[in-house]
Tab-separated table of C-alpha atoms in Angstrom:
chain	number	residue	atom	x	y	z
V	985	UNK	CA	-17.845	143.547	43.308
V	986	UNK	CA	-16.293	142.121	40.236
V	987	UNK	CA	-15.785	144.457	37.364
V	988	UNK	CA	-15.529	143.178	33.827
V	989	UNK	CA	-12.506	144.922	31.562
V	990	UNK	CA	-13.071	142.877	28.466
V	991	UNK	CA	-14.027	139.379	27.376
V	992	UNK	CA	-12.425	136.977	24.879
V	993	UNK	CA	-14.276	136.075	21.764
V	994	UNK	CA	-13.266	132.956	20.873
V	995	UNK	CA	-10.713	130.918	22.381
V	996	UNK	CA	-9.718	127.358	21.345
V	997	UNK	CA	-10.974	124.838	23.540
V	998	UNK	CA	-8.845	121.857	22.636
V	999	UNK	CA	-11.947	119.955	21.163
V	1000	UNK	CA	-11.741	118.116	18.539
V	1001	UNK	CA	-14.393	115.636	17.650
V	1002	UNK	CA	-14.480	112.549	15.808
V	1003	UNK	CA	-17.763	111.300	13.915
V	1004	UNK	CA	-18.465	107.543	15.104
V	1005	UNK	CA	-21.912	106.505	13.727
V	1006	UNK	CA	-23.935	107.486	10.247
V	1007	UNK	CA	-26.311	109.535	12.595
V	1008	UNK	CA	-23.303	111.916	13.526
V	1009	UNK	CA	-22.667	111.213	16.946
V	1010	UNK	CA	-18.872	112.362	18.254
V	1011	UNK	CA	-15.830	110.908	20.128
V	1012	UNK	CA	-14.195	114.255	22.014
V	1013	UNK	CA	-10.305	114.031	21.831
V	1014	UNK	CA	-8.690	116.786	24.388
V	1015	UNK	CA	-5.794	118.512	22.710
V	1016	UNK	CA	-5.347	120.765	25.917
V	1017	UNK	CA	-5.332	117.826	28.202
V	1018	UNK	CA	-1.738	116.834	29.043
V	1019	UNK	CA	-3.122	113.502	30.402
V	1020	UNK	CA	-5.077	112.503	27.493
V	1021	UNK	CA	-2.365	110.743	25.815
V	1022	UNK	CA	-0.936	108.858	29.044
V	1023	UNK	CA	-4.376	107.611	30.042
V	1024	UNK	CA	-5.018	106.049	26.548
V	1025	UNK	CA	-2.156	103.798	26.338
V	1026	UNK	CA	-2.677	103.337	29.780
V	1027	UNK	CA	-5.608	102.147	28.771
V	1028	UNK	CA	-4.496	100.145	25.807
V	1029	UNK	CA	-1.670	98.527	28.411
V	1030	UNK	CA	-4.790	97.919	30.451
V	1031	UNK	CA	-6.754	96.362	28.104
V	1032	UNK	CA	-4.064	94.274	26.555
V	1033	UNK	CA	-3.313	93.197	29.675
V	1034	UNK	CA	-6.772	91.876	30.810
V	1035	UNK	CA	-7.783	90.019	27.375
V	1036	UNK	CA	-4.422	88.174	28.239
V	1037	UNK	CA	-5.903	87.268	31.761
V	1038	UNK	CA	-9.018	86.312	30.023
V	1039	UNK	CA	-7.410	83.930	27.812
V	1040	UNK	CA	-5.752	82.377	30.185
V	1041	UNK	CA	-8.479	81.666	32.479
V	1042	UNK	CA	-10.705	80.453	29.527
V	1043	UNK	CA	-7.892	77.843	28.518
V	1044	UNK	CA	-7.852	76.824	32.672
V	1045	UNK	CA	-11.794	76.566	32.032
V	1046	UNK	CA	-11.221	74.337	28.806
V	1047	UNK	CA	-9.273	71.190	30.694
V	1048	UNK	CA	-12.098	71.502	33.034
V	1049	UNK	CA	-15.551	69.416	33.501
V	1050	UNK	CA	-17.952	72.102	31.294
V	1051	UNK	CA	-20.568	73.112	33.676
V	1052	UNK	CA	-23.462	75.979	33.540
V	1053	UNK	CA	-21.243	77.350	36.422
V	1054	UNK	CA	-17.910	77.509	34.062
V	1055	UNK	CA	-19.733	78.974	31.423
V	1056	UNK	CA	-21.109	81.744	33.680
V	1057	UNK	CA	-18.313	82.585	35.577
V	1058	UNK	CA	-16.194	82.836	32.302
V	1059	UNK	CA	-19.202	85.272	30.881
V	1060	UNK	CA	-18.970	87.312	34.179
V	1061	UNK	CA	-15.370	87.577	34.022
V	1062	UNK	CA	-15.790	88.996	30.063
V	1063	UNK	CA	-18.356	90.943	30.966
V	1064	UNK	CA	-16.717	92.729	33.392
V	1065	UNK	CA	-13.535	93.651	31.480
V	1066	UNK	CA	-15.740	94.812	29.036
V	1067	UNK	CA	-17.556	96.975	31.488
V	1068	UNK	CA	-14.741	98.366	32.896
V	1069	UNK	CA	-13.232	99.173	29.022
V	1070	UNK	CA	-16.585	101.159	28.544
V	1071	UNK	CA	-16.218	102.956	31.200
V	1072	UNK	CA	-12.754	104.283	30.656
V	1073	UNK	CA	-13.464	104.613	26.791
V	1074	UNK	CA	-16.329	107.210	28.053
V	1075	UNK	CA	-13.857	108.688	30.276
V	1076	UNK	CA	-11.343	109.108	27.730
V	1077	UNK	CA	-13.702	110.013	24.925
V	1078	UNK	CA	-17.317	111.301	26.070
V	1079	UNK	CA	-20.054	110.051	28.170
V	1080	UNK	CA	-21.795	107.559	26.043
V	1081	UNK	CA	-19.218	106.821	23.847
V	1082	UNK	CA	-19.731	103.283	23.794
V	1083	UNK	CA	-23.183	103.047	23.572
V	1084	UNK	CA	-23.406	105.658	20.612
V	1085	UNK	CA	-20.428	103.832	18.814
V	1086	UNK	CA	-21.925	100.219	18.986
V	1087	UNK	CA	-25.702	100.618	20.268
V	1088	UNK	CA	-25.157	98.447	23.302
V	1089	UNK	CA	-24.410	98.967	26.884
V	1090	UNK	CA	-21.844	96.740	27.235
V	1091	UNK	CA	-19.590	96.635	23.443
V	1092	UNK	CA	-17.890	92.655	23.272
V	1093	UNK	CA	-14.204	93.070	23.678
V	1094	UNK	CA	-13.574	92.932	19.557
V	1095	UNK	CA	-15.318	96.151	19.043
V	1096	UNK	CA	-13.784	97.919	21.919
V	1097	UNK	CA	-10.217	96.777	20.248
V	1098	UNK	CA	-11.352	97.656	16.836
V	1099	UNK	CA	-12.433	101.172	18.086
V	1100	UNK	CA	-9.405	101.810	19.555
V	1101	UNK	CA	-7.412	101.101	16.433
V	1102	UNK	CA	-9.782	103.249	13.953
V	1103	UNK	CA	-9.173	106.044	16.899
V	1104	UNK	CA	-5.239	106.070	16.889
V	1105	UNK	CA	-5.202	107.997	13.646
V	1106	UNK	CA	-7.471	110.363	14.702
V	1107	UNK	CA	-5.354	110.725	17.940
V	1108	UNK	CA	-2.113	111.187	16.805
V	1109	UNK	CA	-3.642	114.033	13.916
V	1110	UNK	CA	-4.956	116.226	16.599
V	1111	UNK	CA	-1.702	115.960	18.730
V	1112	UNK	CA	0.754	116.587	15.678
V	1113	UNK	CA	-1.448	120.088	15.323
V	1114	UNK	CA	-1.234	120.873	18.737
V	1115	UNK	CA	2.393	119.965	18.514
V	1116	UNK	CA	2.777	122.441	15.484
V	1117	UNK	CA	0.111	124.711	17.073
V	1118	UNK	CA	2.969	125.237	19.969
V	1119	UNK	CA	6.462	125.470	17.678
V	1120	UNK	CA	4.502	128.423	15.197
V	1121	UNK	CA	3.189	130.249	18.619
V	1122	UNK	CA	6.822	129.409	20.676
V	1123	UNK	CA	9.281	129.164	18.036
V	1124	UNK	CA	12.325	131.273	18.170
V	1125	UNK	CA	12.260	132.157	14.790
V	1126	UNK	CA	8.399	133.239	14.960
V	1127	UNK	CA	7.911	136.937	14.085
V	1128	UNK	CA	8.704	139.177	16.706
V	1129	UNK	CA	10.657	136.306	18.663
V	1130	UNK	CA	14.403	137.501	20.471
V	1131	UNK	CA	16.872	136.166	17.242
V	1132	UNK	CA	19.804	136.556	19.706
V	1133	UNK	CA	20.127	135.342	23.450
V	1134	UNK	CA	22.429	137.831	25.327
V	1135	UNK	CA	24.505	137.138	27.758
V	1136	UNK	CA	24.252	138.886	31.707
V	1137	UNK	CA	27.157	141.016	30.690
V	1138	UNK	CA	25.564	142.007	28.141
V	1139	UNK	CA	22.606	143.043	29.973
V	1140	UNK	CA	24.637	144.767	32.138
V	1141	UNK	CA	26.681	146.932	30.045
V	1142	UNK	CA	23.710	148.105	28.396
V	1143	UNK	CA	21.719	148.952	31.861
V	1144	UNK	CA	25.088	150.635	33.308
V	1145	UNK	CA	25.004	153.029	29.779
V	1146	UNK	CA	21.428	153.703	29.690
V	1147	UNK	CA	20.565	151.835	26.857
V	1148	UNK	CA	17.038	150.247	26.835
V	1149	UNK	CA	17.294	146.549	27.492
């Protein structure tokens, strides 16, 4: 059996939270999650990357006879970036994300770009406090931090006399 000798109060959980819609609804950034920042512009690569791919195969589409077919397989081809943006937006962000930011399932590819640009501000805030969260708490020249390094002879001498190291 487990026995309990204390509990902490409070402790920061890295949350912070960004209001997306006039009824109050959040976007959760992860300050404590060392792969928060990688998998966004991972994501931004990503997305980049697949509107490119899109363009492409729309201008293909354009020299071509314009069919019902074209149209929908250009649609299902949006669509399905799109889908797959929401669904790492959520990831990054929240479940839901999407849906409470724009009120649809499936956001067009303009406001999944504009979101992303209103966040980047909000990102890089939280991860300059974190950054000077760490240099106050690590710093060497926080209170009670070592002001001088010394060396193994040093450490030595003053074990060998009976000094306290």
């Amino acid at each position: 059996m487990s026995k309990i000798i204390g509990s902490i109060k409070q402790f920061d959980d890295g949350i912070r939270l960004v209001t997306i819609n006039e009824a109050g609804d959040t976007a959760a950034i992860s300050i404590n999650d060392p792969t928060f920042i990688e998998r966004f512009t991972d994501f931004f690569d990503w997305f980049g990357k697949g509107g490119d791919e899109l363009t492409s195969f729309i201008e293909q589409k354009e020299g071509e006879k314009l069919t019902l077919d074209a149209i929908a397989e250009t649609a299902n081809k949006r669509v399905e970036l799109c889908k797959k943006a929401r669904d790492r937006i959520d990831e990054l962000f929240g479940e839901g994300t999407c849906k409470k930011t724009f009120g649809v399932d499936i956001p067009d590819e303009v406001c999944i770009m504009e979101f992303v640009e209103k966040m980047i501000p909000f990102i890089n805030a939280t991860f300059e406090e974190r950054g000077q969260h760490i240099d106050r708490k690590y710093s060497r020249n926080r209170k009670g931090a070592r002001s001088k390094q010394r060396t193994k002879a040093e450490l030595i001498e003053d074990y060998g006399s009976g000094t306290e190291v």
